[in-house]
GROMACS .gro file of C-alpha atoms in nm:
model
  346
    1MET     CA    1  -0.002   0.004   0.000
    2LEU     CA    2   0.286   0.249   0.073
    3ASN     CA    3   0.451   0.172  -0.228
    4ARG     CA    4   0.095   0.254  -0.438
    5ILE     CA    5   0.068   0.583  -0.251
    6LYS     CA    6   0.435   0.672  -0.331
    7LYS     CA    7   0.373   0.587  -0.692
    8ILE     CA    8   0.068   0.808  -0.733
    9THR     CA    9   0.252   1.115  -0.562
   10MET     CA   10   0.515   1.082  -0.810
   11ASN     CA   11   0.278   1.094  -1.094
   12ARG     CA   12   0.106   1.369  -0.970
   13ARG     CA   13   0.433   1.562  -0.950
   14SER     CA   14   0.534   1.469  -1.294
   15PHE     CA   15   0.187   1.581  -1.446
   16ILE     CA   16   0.222   1.924  -1.268
   17ALA     CA   17   0.593   1.973  -1.415
   18PHE     CA   18   0.464   1.882  -1.765
   19MET     CA   19   0.178   2.105  -1.732
   20GLY     CA   20   0.426   2.397  -1.638
   21ILE     CA   21   0.655   2.320  -1.900
   22ALA     CA   22   0.348   2.320  -2.163
   23VAL     CA   23   0.250   2.655  -2.060
   24VAL     CA   24   0.591   2.818  -2.086
   25LEU     CA   25   0.589   2.671  -2.448
   26ALA     CA   26   0.248   2.790  -2.506
   27SER     CA   27   0.340   3.128  -2.389
   28CYS     CA   28   0.676   3.150  -2.593
   29ALA     CA   29   0.493   3.027  -2.912
   30ARG     CA   30   0.242   3.319  -2.855
   31ASN     CA   31   0.509   3.580  -2.788
   32LYS     CA   32   0.701   3.434  -3.108
   33SER     CA   33   0.356   3.460  -3.314
   34GLN     CA   34   0.289   3.821  -3.185
   35GLU     CA   35   0.643   3.922  -3.286
   36THR     CA   36   0.602   3.779  -3.628
   37VAL     CA   37   0.268   3.959  -3.685
   38GLU     CA   38   0.445   4.296  -3.584
   39THR     CA   39   0.743   4.232  -3.809
   40GLU     CA   40   0.531   4.162  -4.099
   41ARG     CA   41   0.331   4.477  -4.041
   42ILE     CA   42   0.407   4.753  -4.337
   43PRO     CA   43   0.396   5.107  -4.238
   44VAL     CA   44   0.169   5.330  -4.435
   45VAL     CA   45   0.289   5.657  -4.556
   46SER     CA   46   0.183   5.952  -4.763
   47VAL     CA   47   0.385   6.082  -5.052
   48THR     CA   48   0.451   6.366  -5.296
   49ALA     CA   49   0.662   6.444  -5.597
   50ALA     CA   50   0.982   6.671  -5.571
   51VAL     CA   51   0.914   6.936  -5.845
   52ARG     CA   52   1.129   7.197  -5.987
   53GLN     CA   53   0.977   7.561  -5.990
   54PRO     CA   54   1.137   7.907  -5.945
   55VAL     CA   55   1.240   8.029  -5.632
   56SER     CA   56   1.298   8.386  -5.532
   57GLN     CA   57   1.632   8.434  -5.408
   58ASP     CA   58   1.548   8.719  -5.150
   59ALA     CA   59   1.684   8.773  -4.788
   60VAL     CA   60   1.557   9.015  -4.512
   61TYR     CA   61   1.834   9.211  -4.329
   62SER     CA   62   1.775   9.404  -4.005
   63ALA     CA   63   1.877   9.767  -4.014
   64THR     CA   64   1.826  10.131  -3.861
   65ILE     CA   65   1.684  10.382  -4.030
   66GLN     CA   66   1.954  10.678  -4.070
   67ALA     CA   67   1.940  11.063  -4.177
   68ASN     CA   68   2.070  11.097  -4.535
   69VAL     CA   69   2.289  11.405  -4.420
   70ILE     CA   70   2.338  11.528  -4.072
   71ASN     CA   71   2.504  11.876  -4.033
   72ASN     CA   72   2.633  12.001  -3.701
   73ILE     CA   73   2.585  12.402  -3.682
   74ALA     CA   74   2.856  12.601  -3.498
   75PRO     CA   75   3.072  12.905  -3.538
   76GLN     CA   76   3.453  12.850  -3.592
   77THR     CA   77   3.528  13.064  -3.269
   78VAL     CA   78   3.419  13.136  -2.933
   79SER     CA   79   3.119  13.377  -2.946
   80ARG     CA   80   2.813  13.501  -2.772
   81ILE     CA   81   2.481  13.395  -2.929
   82GLN     CA   82   2.261  13.708  -2.998
   83LYS     CA   83   1.961  13.527  -3.126
   84ILE     CA   84   1.806  13.153  -3.169
   85ASN     CA   85   1.538  13.114  -3.465
   86VAL     CA   86   1.438  12.766  -3.467
   87ASP     CA   87   1.386  12.490  -3.204
   88VAL     CA   88   1.389  12.090  -3.206
   89GLY     CA   89   1.143  11.993  -3.446
   90ASP     CA   90   1.128  12.278  -3.692
   91TYR     CA   91   1.158  12.192  -4.066
   92VAL     CA   92   1.401  12.436  -4.229
   93SER     CA   93   1.532  12.487  -4.598
   94VAL     CA   94   1.853  12.573  -4.734
   95GLY     CA   95   1.993  12.904  -4.647
   96THR     CA   96   1.733  12.919  -4.337
   97VAL     CA   97   1.910  13.162  -4.064
   98LEU     CA   98   1.927  12.938  -3.757
   99ALA     CA   99   2.100  13.174  -3.516
  100GLU     CA  100   2.302  13.499  -3.514
  101MET     CA  101   2.632  13.537  -3.306
  102ASP     CA  102   2.764  13.879  -3.163
  103ARG     CA  103   2.847  14.099  -3.449
  104VAL     CA  104   3.116  14.334  -3.295
  105GLN     CA  105   3.377  14.176  -3.497
  106LEU     CA  106   3.189  14.145  -3.819
  107GLN     CA  107   3.139  14.498  -3.809
  108GLN     CA  108   3.510  14.576  -3.754
  109VAL     CA  109   3.596  14.342  -4.053
  110ASP     CA  110   3.334  14.529  -4.262
  111LEU     CA  111   3.468  14.875  -4.180
  112GLN     CA  112   3.815  14.739  -4.277
  113LEU     CA  113   3.666  14.600  -4.611
  114ARG     CA  114   3.499  14.917  -4.705
  115ASN     CA  115   3.826  15.111  -4.655
  116SER     CA  116   4.025  14.856  -4.852
  117GLU     CA  117   3.767  14.897  -5.140
  118THR     CA  118   3.807  15.276  -5.141
  119GLU     CA  119   4.161  15.258  -5.145
  120LEU     CA  120   4.181  15.017  -5.437
  121GLY     CA  121   3.939  15.230  -5.614
  122ARG     CA  122   4.188  15.535  -5.563
  123LEU     CA  123   4.488  15.326  -5.663
  124LYS     CA  124   4.306  15.192  -5.967
  125GLN     CA  125   4.267  15.549  -6.099
  126LEU     CA  126   4.634  15.624  -6.025
  127LEU     CA  127   4.777  15.322  -6.214
  128SER     CA  128   4.554  15.468  -6.510
  129GLU     CA  129   4.731  15.792  -6.496
  130GLY     CA  130   5.052  15.645  -6.474
  131GLY     CA  131   5.097  15.760  -6.088
  132ILE     CA  132   5.184  15.422  -5.944
  133SER     CA  133   5.352  15.114  -6.073
  134GLN     CA  134   5.145  14.789  -6.131
  135SER     CA  135   5.353  14.618  -5.858
  136ASP     CA  136   5.204  14.856  -5.619
  137TYR     CA  137   4.829  14.814  -5.748
  138ASP     CA  138   4.872  14.445  -5.740
  139ALA     CA  139   4.973  14.438  -5.360
  140ALA     CA  140   4.675  14.656  -5.287
  141GLU     CA  141   4.467  14.427  -5.484
  142LEU     CA  142   4.602  14.137  -5.307
  143ALA     CA  143   4.521  14.297  -4.959
  144TYR     CA  144   4.150  14.388  -5.081
  145ASN     CA  145   4.086  14.006  -5.176
  146VAL     CA  146   4.235  13.881  -4.845
  147ALA     CA  147   3.994  14.116  -4.637
  148LYS     CA  148   3.706  14.022  -4.877
  149ASN     CA  149   3.773  13.649  -4.793
  150SER     CA  150   3.782  13.711  -4.417
  151PHE     CA  151   3.462  13.934  -4.420
  152ASP     CA  152   3.259  13.640  -4.615
  153ASN     CA  153   3.385  13.362  -4.381
  154LEU     CA  154   3.305  13.584  -4.088
  155VAL     CA  155   2.955  13.631  -4.200
  156GLU     CA  156   2.906  13.272  -4.240
  157ASN     CA  157   3.010  13.218  -3.865
  158THR     CA  158   2.803  13.502  -3.738
  159ILE     CA  159   2.483  13.438  -3.928
  160LEU     CA  160   2.433  13.067  -3.901
  161ARG     CA  161   2.219  12.910  -4.202
  162SER     CA  162   2.116  12.573  -4.261
  163PRO     CA  163   2.338  12.388  -4.547
  164ILE     CA  164   2.041  12.156  -4.625
  165ASN     CA  165   1.652  12.103  -4.609
  166GLY     CA  166   1.598  11.902  -4.295
  167VAL     CA  167   1.451  11.919  -3.936
  168ILE     CA  168   1.639  12.051  -3.643
  169THR     CA  169   1.693  11.712  -3.385
  170ALA     CA  170   1.902  11.903  -3.134
  171ARG     CA  171   1.982  12.261  -2.969
  172ASN     CA  172   2.217  12.267  -2.718
  173TYR     CA  173   2.220  12.618  -2.632
  174ASP     CA  174   2.006  12.917  -2.528
  175ARG     CA  175   1.992  13.302  -2.649
  176GLY     CA  176   2.270  13.500  -2.445
  177ASP     CA  177   2.478  13.183  -2.402
  178MET     CA  178   2.882  13.157  -2.476
  179TYR     CA  179   2.947  12.928  -2.762
  180SER     CA  180   3.254  12.762  -2.612
  181MET     CA  181   3.359  12.494  -2.879
  182GLY     CA  182   3.210  12.220  -2.735
  183GLN     CA  183   2.865  12.099  -2.883
  184PRO     CA  184   2.725  12.242  -3.153
  185ILE     CA  185   2.443  12.487  -3.135
  186PHE     CA  186   2.216  12.297  -3.354
  187THR     CA  187   2.231  11.934  -3.539
  188VAL     CA  188   2.038  11.937  -3.859
  189GLN     CA  189   1.918  11.589  -4.028
  190GLN     CA  190   1.780  11.557  -4.356
  191ILE     CA  191   1.525  11.312  -4.333
  192VAL     CA  192   1.397  11.346  -4.707
  193PRO     CA  193   1.532  11.112  -4.827
  194VAL     CA  194   1.654  10.847  -4.535
  195LYS     CA  195   1.883  10.571  -4.575
  196VAL     CA  196   1.967  10.226  -4.425
  197LEU     CA  197   2.312  10.062  -4.431
  198VAL     CA  198   2.273   9.652  -4.492
  199GLY     CA  199   2.538   9.406  -4.428
  200ILE     CA  200   2.510   9.162  -4.695
  201SER     CA  201   2.699   8.843  -4.709
  202GLU     CA  202   3.005   8.809  -4.905
  203THR     CA  203   2.864   8.513  -5.083
  204ASP     CA  204   2.599   8.740  -5.242
  205TYR     CA  205   2.843   9.017  -5.336
  206THR     CA  206   2.808   8.958  -5.706
  207LYS     CA  207   2.433   8.943  -5.699
  208VAL     CA  208   2.346   9.322  -5.604
  209SER     CA  209   2.424   9.643  -5.799
  210VAL     CA  210   2.353  10.015  -5.781
  211GLY     CA  211   2.036  10.087  -5.853
  212ASP     CA  212   1.841   9.741  -5.776
  213GLU     CA  213   1.508   9.810  -5.580
  214VAL     CA  214   1.463   9.689  -5.246
  215SER     CA  215   1.144   9.688  -4.989
  216VAL     CA  216   1.157   9.809  -4.651
  217THR     CA  217   0.927   9.804  -4.365
  218ALA     CA  218   0.951   9.940  -4.003
  219ASP     CA  219   0.816   9.781  -3.677
  220ALA     CA  220   0.674  10.143  -3.568
  221LEU     CA  221   0.466  10.143  -3.895
  222PRO     CA  222   0.302   9.789  -3.930
  223GLY     CA  223   0.132   9.737  -4.237
  224GLU     CA  224   0.322  10.007  -4.464
  225GLU     CA  225   0.587   9.902  -4.688
  226PHE     CA  226   0.855  10.167  -4.865
  227THR     CA  227   1.054  10.121  -5.175
  228GLY     CA  228   1.415  10.190  -5.161
  229SER     CA  229   1.709  10.167  -5.415
  230ILE     CA  230   2.070  10.057  -5.370
  231VAL     CA  231   2.304  10.369  -5.414
  232ARG     CA  232   2.651  10.267  -5.301
  233LEU     CA  233   2.826   9.927  -5.255
  234TYR     CA  234   3.114   9.979  -4.988
  235PRO     CA  235   3.447   9.884  -5.128
  236ILE     CA  236   3.563   9.649  -4.864
  237MET     CA  237   3.457   9.336  -4.662
  238ASP     CA  238   3.425   9.308  -4.291
  239ALA     CA  239   3.694   9.044  -4.170
  240ALA     CA  240   3.518   8.945  -3.878
  241SER     CA  241   3.173   8.914  -4.009
  242HIS     CA  242   3.237   8.830  -4.397
  243THR     CA  243   2.989   9.105  -4.495
  244PHE     CA  244   2.982   9.424  -4.699
  245ASN     CA  245   2.795   9.721  -4.650
  246VAL     CA  246   2.503   9.810  -4.908
  247GLU     CA  247   2.357  10.173  -4.858
  248VAL     CA  248   2.019  10.201  -4.961
  249ARG     CA  249   1.807  10.538  -4.997
  250ILE     CA  250   1.452  10.577  -4.950
  251ALA     CA  251   1.250  10.881  -5.074
  252ASN     CA  252   1.054  10.905  -4.777
  253GLU     CA  253   0.851  11.189  -4.908
  254GLN     CA  254   0.566  11.179  -4.649
  255ARG     CA  255   0.839  11.188  -4.366
  256ARG     CA  256   0.705  10.872  -4.221
  257LEU     CA  257   1.013  10.696  -4.146
  258ARG     CA  258   1.239  10.882  -3.891
  259PRO     CA  259   1.609  10.824  -3.796
  260GLY     CA  260   1.644  10.538  -3.515
  261MET     CA  261   1.368  10.344  -3.647
  262TYR     CA  262   1.433   9.965  -3.640
  263ALA     CA  263   1.355   9.839  -4.012
  264ARG     CA  264   1.388   9.533  -4.215
  265VAL     CA  265   1.513   9.548  -4.565
  266ASN     CA  266   1.406   9.281  -4.820
  267VAL     CA  267   1.671   9.233  -5.076
  268LYS     CA  268   1.627   9.018  -5.381
  269PHE     CA  269   1.888   8.825  -5.555
  270GLY     CA  270   1.696   8.698  -5.874
  271GLU     CA  271   1.556   8.362  -5.907
  272ASN     CA  272   1.660   8.006  -5.909
  273ASN     CA  273   1.519   7.723  -6.080
  274SER     CA  274   1.523   7.458  -5.795
  275ILE     CA  275   1.378   7.137  -5.653
  276VAL     CA  276   1.090   7.229  -5.378
  277VAL     CA  277   0.956   6.993  -5.134
  278PRO     CA  278   0.712   7.035  -4.842
  279ASP     CA  279   0.881   7.137  -4.521
  280ALA     CA  280   0.704   6.820  -4.356
  281SER     CA  281   0.905   6.595  -4.565
  282VAL     CA  282   1.255   6.708  -4.410
  283VAL     CA  283   1.375   6.491  -4.129
  284LYS     CA  284   1.608   6.665  -3.890
  285MET     CA  285   1.871   6.449  -3.711
  286GLN     CA  286   1.889   6.520  -3.346
  287GLY     CA  287   2.223   6.675  -3.246
  288SER     CA  288   2.342   6.758  -3.581
  289GLY     CA  289   2.288   6.979  -3.866
  290VAL     CA  290   2.211   6.727  -4.141
  291ARG     CA  291   1.880   6.746  -4.305
  292SER     CA  292   1.727   6.417  -4.489
  293VAL     CA  293   1.417   6.303  -4.669
  294TYR     CA  294   1.272   5.940  -4.739
  295VAL     CA  295   1.269   5.874  -5.089
  296LEU     CA  296   1.023   5.606  -5.227
  297GLY     CA  297   1.188   5.308  -5.456
  298PRO     CA  298   1.034   5.161  -5.748
  299GLY     CA  299   0.932   4.869  -5.510
  300ASN     CA  300   0.774   5.075  -5.232
  301GLU     CA  301   1.096   5.032  -5.033
  302VAL     CA  302   1.235   5.387  -4.897
  303GLU     CA  303   1.574   5.542  -4.874
  304LEU     CA  304   1.688   5.784  -4.616
  305ARG     CA  305   1.894   6.047  -4.836
  306ASN     CA  306   2.063   6.346  -4.705
  307VAL     CA  307   1.980   6.677  -4.878
  308THR     CA  308   2.100   7.037  -4.868
  309LEU     CA  309   1.837   7.310  -4.804
  310GLY     CA  310   1.809   7.642  -4.964
  311ARG     CA  311   1.547   7.896  -4.898
  312HIS     CA  312   1.255   7.824  -4.693
  313PHE     CA  313   0.901   7.988  -4.804
  314GLU     CA  314   0.539   7.938  -4.770
  315GLY     CA  315   0.580   7.604  -4.608
  316LYS     CA  316   0.840   7.450  -4.851
  317TYR     CA  317   1.203   7.415  -4.860
  318GLU     CA  318   1.441   7.466  -5.154
  319ILE     CA  319   1.682   7.160  -5.224
  320LEU     CA  320   2.000   7.255  -5.348
  321SER     CA  321   2.146   6.910  -5.384
  322GLY     CA  322   2.048   6.551  -5.268
  323LEU     CA  323   1.734   6.511  -5.502
  324ALA     CA  324   1.623   6.480  -5.850
  325ASP     CA  325   1.321   6.593  -6.057
  326ASN     CA  326   0.993   6.378  -5.968
  327GLU     CA  327   1.140   6.175  -5.714
  328ARG     CA  328   0.874   6.076  -5.476
  329ILE     CA  329   0.920   6.167  -5.123
  330VAL     CA  330   0.764   6.070  -4.786
  331VAL     CA  331   0.553   6.369  -4.627
  332LYS     CA  332   0.370   6.157  -4.365
  333GLY     CA  333   0.465   5.861  -4.153
  334GLN     CA  334   0.826   5.901  -4.129
  335SER     CA  335   0.848   5.819  -3.779
  336ALA     CA  336   0.796   5.458  -3.838
  337LEU     CA  337   1.055   5.438  -4.098
  338LYS     CA  338   1.400   5.317  -4.145
  339SER     CA  339   1.605   5.310  -4.476
  340GLY     CA  340   1.530   4.993  -4.669
  341ILE     CA  341   1.194   4.899  -4.537
  342LYS     CA  342   0.881   4.844  -4.783
  343VAL     CA  343   0.599   5.063  -4.721
  344GLU     CA  344   0.226   5.105  -4.828
  345VAL     CA  345   0.146   5.428  -4.994
  346GLN     CA  346  -0.171   5.575  -4.851
   0.00000   0.00000   0.00000
């Protein structure tokens, strides 16, 4: 009886062990079956063709509006200010009297000039009568011309006039002050027209020329666009930034643009006939500057191909290299892809 009980117990243990092994094998078979199904699942993607089209080669640069001309108005010597005729914000024309200085010295030189003029007239009469030599007359005439030049110079430094059409942007003295060779009495800026200096990459040096038109916008004037033209190309490159300055002049006839405004200048460099793809098709490799696209092959297999990007515009990228005309590229579903696998095109 004891042997029979032992035999039954051993049979039960064997059965339990067998069942455990069977469960493990069944579980492994099920996992393998699931892996096979997942392996055989084909990614579904959307594709489009890489097409060639004209791409405007324009670029936007930041700049600051500047006055076309800036003049600092001051006399050559120390003198007292007798009269102030304008103030900050006043618009002036060429020749407008801005200020008048003390006239004492001017009056003295004026008197000397009149005497020299009278003496020169007397000597001219004597010369015609043979009363003096030509050399004596020439010396007197030279003295008169020197006095005349001194008088004209003193007039310019006593009656201060605007040399340009512009606006008064600074006034540093009041009537009765003694001008002391420091700050100018006035600053006049010409704002019709205005200008901007744009630093353009040296790679675009051959793409711009004098006379090219540009468009200008200012943050202070949203919705307004101004047209300017390139009037000067600076002759040297900045060694640090590898850029060169381009001077753009804007008519500004309505005086809307003011010096100091922050502006954006759109410069056009012509057009390229380039391959263009949607920006959603471009894959960005994390931690690198590499840009790629998945290209669909004839057997619906995909190839990850590196490309060189150009301009970005209207949700598209210009492709400079890496793609050929009409190649089909994946625009949706890239996250499940790797190079060489087959896909289903939606």
